[in-house]
Short mmCIF file of N, CA and C in Angstrom, two decimals:
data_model
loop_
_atom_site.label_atom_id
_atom_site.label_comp_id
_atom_site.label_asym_id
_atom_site.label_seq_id
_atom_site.Cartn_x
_atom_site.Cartn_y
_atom_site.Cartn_z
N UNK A 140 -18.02 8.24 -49.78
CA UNK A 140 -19.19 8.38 -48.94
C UNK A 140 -19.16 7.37 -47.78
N UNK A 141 -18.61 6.03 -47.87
CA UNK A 141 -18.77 5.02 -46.94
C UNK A 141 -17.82 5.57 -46.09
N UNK A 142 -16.65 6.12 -46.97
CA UNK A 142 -15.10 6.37 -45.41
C UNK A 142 -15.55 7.39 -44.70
N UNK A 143 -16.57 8.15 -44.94
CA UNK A 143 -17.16 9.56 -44.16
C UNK A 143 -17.98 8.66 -43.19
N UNK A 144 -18.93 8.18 -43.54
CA UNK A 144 -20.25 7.33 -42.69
C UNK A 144 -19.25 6.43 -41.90
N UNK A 145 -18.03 5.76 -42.59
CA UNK A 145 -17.75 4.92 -41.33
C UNK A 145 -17.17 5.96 -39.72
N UNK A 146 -16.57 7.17 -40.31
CA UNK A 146 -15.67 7.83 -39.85
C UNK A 146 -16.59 8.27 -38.51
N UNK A 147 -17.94 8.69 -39.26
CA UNK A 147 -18.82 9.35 -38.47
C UNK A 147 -19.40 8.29 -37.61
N UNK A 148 -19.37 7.13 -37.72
CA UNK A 148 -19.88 5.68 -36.68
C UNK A 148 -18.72 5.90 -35.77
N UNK A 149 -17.28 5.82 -35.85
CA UNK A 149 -16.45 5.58 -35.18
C UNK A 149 -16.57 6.88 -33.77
N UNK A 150 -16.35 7.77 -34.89
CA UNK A 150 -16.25 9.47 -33.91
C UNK A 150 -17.43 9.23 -32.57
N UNK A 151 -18.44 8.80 -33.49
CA UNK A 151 -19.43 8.47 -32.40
C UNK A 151 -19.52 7.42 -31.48
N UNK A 152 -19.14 6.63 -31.78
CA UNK A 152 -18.60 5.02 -31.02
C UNK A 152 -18.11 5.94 -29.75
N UNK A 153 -16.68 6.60 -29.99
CA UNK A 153 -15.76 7.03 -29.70
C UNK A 153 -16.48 8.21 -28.04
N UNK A 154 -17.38 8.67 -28.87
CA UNK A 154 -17.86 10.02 -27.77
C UNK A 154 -19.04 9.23 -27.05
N UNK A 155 -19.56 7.94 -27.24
CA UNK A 155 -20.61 7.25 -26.42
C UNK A 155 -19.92 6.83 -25.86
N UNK A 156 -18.48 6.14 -25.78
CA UNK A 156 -17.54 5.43 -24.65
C UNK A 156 -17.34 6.35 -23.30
N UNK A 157 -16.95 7.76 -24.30
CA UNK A 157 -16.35 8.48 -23.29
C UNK A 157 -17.80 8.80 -22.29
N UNK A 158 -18.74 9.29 -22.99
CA UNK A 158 -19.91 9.29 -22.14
C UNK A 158 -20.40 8.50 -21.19
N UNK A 159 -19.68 7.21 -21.23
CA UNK A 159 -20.23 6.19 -20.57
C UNK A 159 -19.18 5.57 -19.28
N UNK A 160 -18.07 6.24 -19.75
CA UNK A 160 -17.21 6.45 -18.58
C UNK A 160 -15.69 5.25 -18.67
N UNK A 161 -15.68 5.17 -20.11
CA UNK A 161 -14.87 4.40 -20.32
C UNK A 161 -13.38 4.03 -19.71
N UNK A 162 -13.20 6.31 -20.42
CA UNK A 162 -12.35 6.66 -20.11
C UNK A 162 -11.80 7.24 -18.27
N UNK A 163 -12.78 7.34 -17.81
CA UNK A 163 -13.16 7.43 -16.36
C UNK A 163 -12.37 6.50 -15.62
N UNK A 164 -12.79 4.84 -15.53
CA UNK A 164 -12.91 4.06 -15.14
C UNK A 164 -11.09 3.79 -15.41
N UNK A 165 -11.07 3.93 -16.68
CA UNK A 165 -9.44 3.30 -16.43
C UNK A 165 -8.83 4.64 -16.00
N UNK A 166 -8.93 6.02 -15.80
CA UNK A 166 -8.09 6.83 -15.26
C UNK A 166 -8.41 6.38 -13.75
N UNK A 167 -9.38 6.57 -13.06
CA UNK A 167 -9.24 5.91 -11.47
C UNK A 167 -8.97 4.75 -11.18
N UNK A 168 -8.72 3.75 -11.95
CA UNK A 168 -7.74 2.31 -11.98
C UNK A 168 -5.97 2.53 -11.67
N UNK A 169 -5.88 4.00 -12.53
CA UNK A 169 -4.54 4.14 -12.85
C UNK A 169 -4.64 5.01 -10.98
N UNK A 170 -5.69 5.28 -10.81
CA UNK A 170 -4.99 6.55 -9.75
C UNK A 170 -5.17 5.19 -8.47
N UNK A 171 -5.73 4.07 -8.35
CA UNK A 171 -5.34 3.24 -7.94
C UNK A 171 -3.91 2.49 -7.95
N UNK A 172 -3.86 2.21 -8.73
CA UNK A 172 -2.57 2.02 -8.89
C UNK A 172 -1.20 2.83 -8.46
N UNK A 173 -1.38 4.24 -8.78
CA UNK A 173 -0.25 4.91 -7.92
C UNK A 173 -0.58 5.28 -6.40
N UNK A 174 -2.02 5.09 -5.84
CA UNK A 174 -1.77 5.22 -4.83
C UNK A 174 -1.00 3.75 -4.14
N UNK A 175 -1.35 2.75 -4.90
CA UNK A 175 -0.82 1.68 -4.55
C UNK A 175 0.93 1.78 -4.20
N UNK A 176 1.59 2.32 -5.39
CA UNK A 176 2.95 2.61 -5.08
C UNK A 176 3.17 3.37 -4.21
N UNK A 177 2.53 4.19 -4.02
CA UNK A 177 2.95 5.32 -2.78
C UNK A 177 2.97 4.45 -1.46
N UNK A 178 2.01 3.31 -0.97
CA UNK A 178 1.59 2.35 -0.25
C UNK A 178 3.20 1.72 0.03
N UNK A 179 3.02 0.59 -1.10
CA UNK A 179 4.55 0.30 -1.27
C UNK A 179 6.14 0.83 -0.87
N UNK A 180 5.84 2.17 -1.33
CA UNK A 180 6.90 3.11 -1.19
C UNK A 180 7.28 3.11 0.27
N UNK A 181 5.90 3.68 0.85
CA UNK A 181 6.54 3.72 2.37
C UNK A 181 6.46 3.06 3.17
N UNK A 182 6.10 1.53 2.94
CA UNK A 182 6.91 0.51 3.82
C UNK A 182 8.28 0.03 2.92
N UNK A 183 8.44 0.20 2.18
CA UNK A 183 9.92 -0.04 1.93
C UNK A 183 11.02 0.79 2.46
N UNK A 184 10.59 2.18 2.72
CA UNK A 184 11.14 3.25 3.51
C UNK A 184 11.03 2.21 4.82
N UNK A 185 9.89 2.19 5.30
CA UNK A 185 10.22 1.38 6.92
C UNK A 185 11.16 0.18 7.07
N UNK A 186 11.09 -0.57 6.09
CA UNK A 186 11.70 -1.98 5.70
C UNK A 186 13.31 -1.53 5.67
N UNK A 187 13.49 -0.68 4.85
CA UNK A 187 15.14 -0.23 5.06
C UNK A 187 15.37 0.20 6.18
N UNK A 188 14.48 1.09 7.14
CA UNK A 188 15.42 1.88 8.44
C UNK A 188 15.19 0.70 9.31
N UNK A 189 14.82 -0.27 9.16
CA UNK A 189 14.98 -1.45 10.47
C UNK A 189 16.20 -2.15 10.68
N UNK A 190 17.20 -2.87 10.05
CA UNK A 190 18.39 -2.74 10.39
C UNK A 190 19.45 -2.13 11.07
N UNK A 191 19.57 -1.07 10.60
CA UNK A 191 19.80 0.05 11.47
C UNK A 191 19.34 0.34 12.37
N UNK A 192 17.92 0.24 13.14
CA UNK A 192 17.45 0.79 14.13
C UNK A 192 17.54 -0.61 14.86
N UNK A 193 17.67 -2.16 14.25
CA UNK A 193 18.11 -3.13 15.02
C UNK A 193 19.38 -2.90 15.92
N UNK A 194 20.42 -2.54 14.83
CA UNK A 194 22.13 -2.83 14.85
C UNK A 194 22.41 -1.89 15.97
N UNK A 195 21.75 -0.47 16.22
CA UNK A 195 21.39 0.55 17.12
C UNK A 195 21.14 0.47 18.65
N UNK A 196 20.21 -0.58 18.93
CA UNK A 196 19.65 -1.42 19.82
C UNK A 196 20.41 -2.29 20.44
N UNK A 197 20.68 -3.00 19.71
CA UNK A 197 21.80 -4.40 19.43
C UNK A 197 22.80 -3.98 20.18
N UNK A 198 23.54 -2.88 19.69
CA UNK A 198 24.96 -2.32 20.40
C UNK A 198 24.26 -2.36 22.71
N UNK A 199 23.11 -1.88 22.52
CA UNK A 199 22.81 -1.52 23.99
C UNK A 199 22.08 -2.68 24.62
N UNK A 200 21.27 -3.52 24.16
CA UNK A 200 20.43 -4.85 25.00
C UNK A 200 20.70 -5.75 24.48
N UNK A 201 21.98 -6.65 24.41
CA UNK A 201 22.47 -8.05 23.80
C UNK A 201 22.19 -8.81 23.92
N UNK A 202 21.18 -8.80 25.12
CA UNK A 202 20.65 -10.01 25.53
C UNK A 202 19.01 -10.02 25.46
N UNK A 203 18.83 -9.38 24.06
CA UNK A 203 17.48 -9.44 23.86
C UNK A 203 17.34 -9.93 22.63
N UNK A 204 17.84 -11.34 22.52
CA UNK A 204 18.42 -11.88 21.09
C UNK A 204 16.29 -12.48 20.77
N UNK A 205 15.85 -12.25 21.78
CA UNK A 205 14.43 -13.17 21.04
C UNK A 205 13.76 -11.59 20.52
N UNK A 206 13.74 -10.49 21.01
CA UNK A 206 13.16 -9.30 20.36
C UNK A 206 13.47 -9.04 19.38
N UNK A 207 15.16 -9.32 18.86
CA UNK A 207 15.89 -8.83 17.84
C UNK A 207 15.52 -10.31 16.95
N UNK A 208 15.54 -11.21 17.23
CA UNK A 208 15.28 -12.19 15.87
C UNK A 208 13.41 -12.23 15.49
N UNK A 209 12.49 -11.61 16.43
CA UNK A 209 11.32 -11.28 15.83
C UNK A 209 11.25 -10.34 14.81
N UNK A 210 11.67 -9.38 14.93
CA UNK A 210 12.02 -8.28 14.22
C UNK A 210 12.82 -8.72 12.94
N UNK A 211 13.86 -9.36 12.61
CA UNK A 211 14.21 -9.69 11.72
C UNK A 211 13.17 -10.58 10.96
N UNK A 212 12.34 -11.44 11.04
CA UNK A 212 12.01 -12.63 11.21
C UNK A 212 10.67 -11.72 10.57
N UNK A 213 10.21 -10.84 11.02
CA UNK A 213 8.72 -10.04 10.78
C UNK A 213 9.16 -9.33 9.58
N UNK A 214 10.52 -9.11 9.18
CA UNK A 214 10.62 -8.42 7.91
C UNK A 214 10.96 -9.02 7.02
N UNK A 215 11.97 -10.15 6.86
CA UNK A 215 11.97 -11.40 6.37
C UNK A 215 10.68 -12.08 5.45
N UNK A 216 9.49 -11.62 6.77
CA UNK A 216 8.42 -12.63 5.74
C UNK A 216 7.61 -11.13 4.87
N UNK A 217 7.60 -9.82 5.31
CA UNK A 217 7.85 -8.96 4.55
C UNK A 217 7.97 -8.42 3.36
N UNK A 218 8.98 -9.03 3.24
CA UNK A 218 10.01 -8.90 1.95
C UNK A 218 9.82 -10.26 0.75
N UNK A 219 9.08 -11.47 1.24
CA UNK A 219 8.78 -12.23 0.81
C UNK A 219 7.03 -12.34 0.52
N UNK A 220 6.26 -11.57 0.85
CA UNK A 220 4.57 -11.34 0.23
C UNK A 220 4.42 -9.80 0.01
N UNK A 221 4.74 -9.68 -1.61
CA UNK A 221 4.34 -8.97 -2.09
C UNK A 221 3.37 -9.00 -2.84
N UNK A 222 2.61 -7.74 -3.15
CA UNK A 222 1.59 -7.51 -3.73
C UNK A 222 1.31 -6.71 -5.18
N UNK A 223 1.55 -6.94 -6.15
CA UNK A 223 1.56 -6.38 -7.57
C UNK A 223 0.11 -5.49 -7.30
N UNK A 224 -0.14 -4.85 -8.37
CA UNK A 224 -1.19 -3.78 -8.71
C UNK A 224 -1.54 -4.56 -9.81
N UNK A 225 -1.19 -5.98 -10.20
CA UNK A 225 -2.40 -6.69 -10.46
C UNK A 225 -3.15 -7.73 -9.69
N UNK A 226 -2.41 -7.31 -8.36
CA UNK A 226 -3.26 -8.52 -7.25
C UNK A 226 -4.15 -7.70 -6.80
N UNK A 227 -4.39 -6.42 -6.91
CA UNK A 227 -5.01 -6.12 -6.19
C UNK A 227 -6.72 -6.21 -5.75
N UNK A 228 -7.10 -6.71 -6.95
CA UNK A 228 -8.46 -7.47 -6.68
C UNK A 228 -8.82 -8.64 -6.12
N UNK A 229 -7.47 -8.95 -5.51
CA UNK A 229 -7.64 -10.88 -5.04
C UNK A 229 -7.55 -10.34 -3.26
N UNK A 230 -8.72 -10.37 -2.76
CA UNK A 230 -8.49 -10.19 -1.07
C UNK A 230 -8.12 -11.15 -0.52
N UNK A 231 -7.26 -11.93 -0.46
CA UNK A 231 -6.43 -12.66 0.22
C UNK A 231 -5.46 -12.21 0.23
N UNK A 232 -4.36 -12.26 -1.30
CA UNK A 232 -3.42 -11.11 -1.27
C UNK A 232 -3.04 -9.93 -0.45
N UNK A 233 -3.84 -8.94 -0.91
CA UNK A 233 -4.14 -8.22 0.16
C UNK A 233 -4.15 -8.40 1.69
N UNK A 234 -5.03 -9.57 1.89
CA UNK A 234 -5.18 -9.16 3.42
C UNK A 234 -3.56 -10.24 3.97
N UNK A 235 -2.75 -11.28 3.04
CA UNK A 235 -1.74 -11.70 3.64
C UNK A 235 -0.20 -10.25 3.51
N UNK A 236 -0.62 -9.49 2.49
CA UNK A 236 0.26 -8.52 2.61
C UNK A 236 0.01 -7.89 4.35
N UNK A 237 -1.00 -7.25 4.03
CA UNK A 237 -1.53 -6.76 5.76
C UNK A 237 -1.26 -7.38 6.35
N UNK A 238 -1.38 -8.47 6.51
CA UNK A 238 -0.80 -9.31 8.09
C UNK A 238 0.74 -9.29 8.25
N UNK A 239 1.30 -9.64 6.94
CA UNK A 239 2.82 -9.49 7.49
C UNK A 239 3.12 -7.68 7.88
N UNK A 240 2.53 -6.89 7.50
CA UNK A 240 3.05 -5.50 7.68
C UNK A 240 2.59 -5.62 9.23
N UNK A 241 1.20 -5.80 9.61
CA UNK A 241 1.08 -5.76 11.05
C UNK A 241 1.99 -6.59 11.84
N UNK A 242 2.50 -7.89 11.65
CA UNK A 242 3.47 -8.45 12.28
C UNK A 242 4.80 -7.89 12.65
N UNK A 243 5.10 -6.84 11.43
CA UNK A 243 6.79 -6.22 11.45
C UNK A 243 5.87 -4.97 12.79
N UNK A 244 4.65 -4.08 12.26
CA UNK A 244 4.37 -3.27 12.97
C UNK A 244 4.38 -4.00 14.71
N UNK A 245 4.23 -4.71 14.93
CA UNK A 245 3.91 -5.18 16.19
C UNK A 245 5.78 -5.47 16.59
N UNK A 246 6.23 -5.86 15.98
CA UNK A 246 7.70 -6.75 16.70
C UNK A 246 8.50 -5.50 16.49
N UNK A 247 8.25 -4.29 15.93
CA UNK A 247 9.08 -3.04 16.22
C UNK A 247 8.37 -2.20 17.24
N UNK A 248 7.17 -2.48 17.83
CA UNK A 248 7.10 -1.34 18.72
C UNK A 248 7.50 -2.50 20.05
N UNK A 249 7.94 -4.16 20.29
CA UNK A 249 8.21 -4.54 20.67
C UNK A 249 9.52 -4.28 21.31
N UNK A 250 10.73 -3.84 20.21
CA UNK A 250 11.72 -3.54 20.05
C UNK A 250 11.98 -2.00 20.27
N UNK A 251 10.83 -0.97 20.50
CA UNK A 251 10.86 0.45 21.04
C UNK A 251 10.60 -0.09 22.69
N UNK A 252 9.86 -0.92 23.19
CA UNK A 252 9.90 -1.20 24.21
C UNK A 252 10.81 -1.43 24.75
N UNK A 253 11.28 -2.07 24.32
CA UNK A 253 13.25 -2.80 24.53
C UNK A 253 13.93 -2.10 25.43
N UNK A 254 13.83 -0.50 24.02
CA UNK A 254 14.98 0.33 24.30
C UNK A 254 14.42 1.70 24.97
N UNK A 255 13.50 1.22 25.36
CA UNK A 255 12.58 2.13 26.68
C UNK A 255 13.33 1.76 27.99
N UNK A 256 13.83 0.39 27.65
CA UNK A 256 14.82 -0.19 29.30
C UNK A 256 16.32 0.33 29.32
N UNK A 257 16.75 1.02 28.56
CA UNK A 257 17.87 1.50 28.14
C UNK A 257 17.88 3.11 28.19
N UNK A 258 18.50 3.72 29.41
CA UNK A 258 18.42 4.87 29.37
C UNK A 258 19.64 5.57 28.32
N UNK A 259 20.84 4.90 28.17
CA UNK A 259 21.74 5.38 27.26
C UNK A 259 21.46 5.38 26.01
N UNK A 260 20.73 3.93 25.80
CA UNK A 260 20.40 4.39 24.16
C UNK A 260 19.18 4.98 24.39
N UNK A 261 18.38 5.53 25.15
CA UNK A 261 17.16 6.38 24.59
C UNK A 261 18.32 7.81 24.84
N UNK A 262 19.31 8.15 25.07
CA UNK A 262 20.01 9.59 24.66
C UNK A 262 20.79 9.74 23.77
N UNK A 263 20.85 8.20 22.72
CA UNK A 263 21.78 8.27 21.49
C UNK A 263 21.48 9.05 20.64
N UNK A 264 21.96 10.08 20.31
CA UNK A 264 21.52 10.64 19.07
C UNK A 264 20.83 9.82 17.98
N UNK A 265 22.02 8.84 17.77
CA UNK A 265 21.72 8.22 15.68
C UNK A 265 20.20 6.80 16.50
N UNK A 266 20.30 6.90 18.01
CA UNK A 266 18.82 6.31 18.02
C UNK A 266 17.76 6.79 17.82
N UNK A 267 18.01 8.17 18.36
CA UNK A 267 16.88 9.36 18.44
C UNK A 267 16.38 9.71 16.91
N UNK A 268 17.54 9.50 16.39
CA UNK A 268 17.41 10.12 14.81
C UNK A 268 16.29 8.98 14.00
N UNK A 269 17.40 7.70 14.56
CA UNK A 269 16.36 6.47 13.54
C UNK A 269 14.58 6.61 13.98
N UNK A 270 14.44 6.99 15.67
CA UNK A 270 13.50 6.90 16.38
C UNK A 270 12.10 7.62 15.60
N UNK A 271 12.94 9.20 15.21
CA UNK A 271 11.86 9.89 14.25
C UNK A 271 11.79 9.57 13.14
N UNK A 272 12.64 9.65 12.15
CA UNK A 272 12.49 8.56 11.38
C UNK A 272 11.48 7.65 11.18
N UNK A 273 11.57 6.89 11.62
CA UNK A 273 10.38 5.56 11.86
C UNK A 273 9.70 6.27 12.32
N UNK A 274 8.84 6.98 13.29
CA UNK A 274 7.85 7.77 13.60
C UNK A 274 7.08 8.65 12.26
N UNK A 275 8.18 9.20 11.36
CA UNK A 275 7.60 10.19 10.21
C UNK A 275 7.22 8.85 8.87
N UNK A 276 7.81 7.99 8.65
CA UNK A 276 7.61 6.94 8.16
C UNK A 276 6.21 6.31 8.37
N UNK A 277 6.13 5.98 9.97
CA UNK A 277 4.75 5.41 10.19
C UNK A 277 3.69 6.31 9.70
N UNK A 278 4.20 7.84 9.69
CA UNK A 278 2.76 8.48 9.41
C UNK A 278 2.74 8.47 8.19
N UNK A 279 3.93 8.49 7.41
CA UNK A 279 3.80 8.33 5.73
C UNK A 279 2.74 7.13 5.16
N UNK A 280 2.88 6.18 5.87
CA UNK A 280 2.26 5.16 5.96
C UNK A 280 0.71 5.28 5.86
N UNK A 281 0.77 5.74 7.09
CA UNK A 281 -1.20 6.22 7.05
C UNK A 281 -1.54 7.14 5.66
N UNK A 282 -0.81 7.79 5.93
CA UNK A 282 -1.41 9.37 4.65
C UNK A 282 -1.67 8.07 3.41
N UNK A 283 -0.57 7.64 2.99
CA UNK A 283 -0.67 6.24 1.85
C UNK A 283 -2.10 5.47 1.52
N UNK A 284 -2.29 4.70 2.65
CA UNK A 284 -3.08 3.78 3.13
C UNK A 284 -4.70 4.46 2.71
N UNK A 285 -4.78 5.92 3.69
CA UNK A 285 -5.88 6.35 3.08
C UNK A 285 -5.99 6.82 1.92
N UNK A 286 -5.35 7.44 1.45
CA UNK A 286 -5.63 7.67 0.11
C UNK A 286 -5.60 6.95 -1.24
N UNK A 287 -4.89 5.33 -0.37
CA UNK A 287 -4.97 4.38 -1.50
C UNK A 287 -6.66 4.05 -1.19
N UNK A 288 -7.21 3.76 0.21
CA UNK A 288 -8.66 3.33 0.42
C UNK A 288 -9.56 4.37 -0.16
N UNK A 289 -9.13 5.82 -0.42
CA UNK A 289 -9.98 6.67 -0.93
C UNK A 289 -9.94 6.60 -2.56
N UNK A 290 -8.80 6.55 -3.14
CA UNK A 290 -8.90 5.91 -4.84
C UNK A 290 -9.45 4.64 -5.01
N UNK A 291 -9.10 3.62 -4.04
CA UNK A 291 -10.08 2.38 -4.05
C UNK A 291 -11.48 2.62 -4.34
N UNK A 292 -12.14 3.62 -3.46
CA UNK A 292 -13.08 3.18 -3.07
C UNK A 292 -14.10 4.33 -4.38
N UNK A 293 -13.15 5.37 -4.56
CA UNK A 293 -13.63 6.00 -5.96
C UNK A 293 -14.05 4.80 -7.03
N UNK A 294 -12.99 4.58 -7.31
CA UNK A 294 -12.92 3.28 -8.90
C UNK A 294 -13.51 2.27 -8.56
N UNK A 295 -14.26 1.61 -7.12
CA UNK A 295 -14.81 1.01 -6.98
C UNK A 295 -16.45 1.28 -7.06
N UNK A 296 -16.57 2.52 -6.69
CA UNK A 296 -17.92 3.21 -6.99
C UNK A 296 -18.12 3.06 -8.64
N UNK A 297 -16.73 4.20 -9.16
CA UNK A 297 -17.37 3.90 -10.50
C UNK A 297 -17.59 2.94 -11.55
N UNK A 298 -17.01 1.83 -11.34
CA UNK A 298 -17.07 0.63 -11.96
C UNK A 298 -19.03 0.17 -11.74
N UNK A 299 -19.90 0.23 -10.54
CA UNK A 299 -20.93 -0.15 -10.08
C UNK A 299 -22.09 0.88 -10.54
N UNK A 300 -21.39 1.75 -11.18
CA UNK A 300 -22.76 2.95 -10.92
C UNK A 300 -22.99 3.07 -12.59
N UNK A 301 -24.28 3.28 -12.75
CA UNK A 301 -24.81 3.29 -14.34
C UNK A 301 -23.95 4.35 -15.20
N UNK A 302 -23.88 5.08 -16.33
CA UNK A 302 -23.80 3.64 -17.22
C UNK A 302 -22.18 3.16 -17.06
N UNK A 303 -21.58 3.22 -16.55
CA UNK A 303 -19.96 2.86 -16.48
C UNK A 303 -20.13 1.21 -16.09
N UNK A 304 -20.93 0.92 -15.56
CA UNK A 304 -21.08 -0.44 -15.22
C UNK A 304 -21.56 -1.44 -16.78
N UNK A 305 -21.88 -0.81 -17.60
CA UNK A 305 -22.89 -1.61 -18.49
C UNK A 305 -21.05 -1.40 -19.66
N UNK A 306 -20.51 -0.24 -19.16
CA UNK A 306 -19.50 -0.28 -20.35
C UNK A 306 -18.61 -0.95 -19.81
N UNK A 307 -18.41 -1.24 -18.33
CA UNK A 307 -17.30 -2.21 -17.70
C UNK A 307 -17.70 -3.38 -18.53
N UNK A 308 -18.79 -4.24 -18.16
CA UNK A 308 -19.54 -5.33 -18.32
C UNK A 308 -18.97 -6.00 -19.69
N UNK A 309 -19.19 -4.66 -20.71
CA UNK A 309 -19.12 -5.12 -22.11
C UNK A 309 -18.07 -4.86 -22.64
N UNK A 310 -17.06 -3.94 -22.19
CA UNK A 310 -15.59 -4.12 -22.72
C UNK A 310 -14.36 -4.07 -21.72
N UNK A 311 -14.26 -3.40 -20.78
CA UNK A 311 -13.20 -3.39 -19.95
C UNK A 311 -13.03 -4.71 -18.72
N UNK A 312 -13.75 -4.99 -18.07
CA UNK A 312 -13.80 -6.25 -16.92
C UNK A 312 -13.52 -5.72 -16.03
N UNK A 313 -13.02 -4.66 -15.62
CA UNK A 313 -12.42 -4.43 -14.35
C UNK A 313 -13.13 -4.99 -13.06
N UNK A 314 -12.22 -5.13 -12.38
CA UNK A 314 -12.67 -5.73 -10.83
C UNK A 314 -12.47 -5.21 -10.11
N UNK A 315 -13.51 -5.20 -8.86
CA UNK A 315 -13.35 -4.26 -7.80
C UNK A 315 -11.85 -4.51 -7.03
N UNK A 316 -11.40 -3.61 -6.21
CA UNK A 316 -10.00 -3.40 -5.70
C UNK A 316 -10.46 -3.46 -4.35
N UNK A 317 -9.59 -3.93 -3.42
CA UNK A 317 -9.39 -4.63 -2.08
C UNK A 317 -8.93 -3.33 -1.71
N UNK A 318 -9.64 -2.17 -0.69
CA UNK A 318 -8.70 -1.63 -0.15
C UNK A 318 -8.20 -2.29 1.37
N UNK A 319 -7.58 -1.56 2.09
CA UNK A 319 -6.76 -2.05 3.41
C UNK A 319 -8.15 -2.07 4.67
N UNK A 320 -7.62 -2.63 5.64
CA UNK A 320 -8.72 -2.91 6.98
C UNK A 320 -8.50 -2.43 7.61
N UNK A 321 -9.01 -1.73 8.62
CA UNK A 321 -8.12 -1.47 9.88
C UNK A 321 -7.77 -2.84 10.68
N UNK A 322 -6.19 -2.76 11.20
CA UNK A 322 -5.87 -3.48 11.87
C UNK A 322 -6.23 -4.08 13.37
N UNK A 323 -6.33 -5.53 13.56
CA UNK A 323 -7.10 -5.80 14.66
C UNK A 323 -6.80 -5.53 15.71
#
């Protein structure tokens, strides 16, 4: 009789959690989280075609050794502040990830400028190629970005809104998530 009554406390434990959004809260954590990788994903896509679209350059304006060592120099620090999907509640983190991405973003359209002075390499093919490239990249980027700020801003709702808040409070902790800014 007790293993039935406990069984029947638990079952019920069990269906007041879910009611309360237990299970909610950590599935839009998780969909945070992969939008986060998708984030990730496609600046590492950008982070790889920059070499190449340096070395590209490089061959045609040699004497643009201060454009070409910003550019290195902006991915460099890059590659050195990363951001786990357990930082993502610390807005500093966050916003020093953002700054180095805007820094590489700024010293590569520096470096499209460049080769705006270069009529031969703006008819190189493998420039033209890297050119879109990085163009379909940057937009990968956005699509990312929002839809990581739109799962943010889901799991950030539901963590605040009754009763998911009272079941955060008392068993899960979760913390609100930093989405991205627009850039200044």
């Amino acid at each position: 009789m007790k293993r039935v009554l406990w069984s029947l406390i638990v079952l019920s434990f069990m269906g007041v959690l879910t009611g309360c959004g237990y299970n909610e809260m950590q599935a839009k954590e998780e969909a945070v989280f992969a939008a986060w990788g998708d984030v990730e994903a496609s600046y590492q896509r950008r982070a790889d075609l920059i070499p190449n679209l340096v070395q590209t350059v490089k061959a045609y304006a040699q004497h643009e050794r201060e454009t070409f060592q910003a550019v290195t120099e902006a991915r460099a620090k890059v590659g050195s502040v990363q951001v786990s999907k357990d930082m993502l509640d610390n807005p500093q983190a966050v916003q020093q990830f953002q700054q180095a991405q805007s820094q590489l973003s700024s010293a590569l359209s520096r470096l499209l400028v460049v080769a705006e002075q270069y009529p031969t390499l703006k008819a190189n093919q493998n420039f033209l190629d890297l050119q879109n490239q990085l163009e379909g990249t940057e937009n990968r980027i956005n699509v990312a970005r929002v839809r990581y700020n739109r799962a943010t801003q889901e799991f950030n709702t539901s963590i605040r809104i009754f009763p998911n808040s009272m079941t955060n409070r008392l068993l899960l902790h979760l913390k609100r998530k930093e989405p991205f800014k627009a850039d200044a």
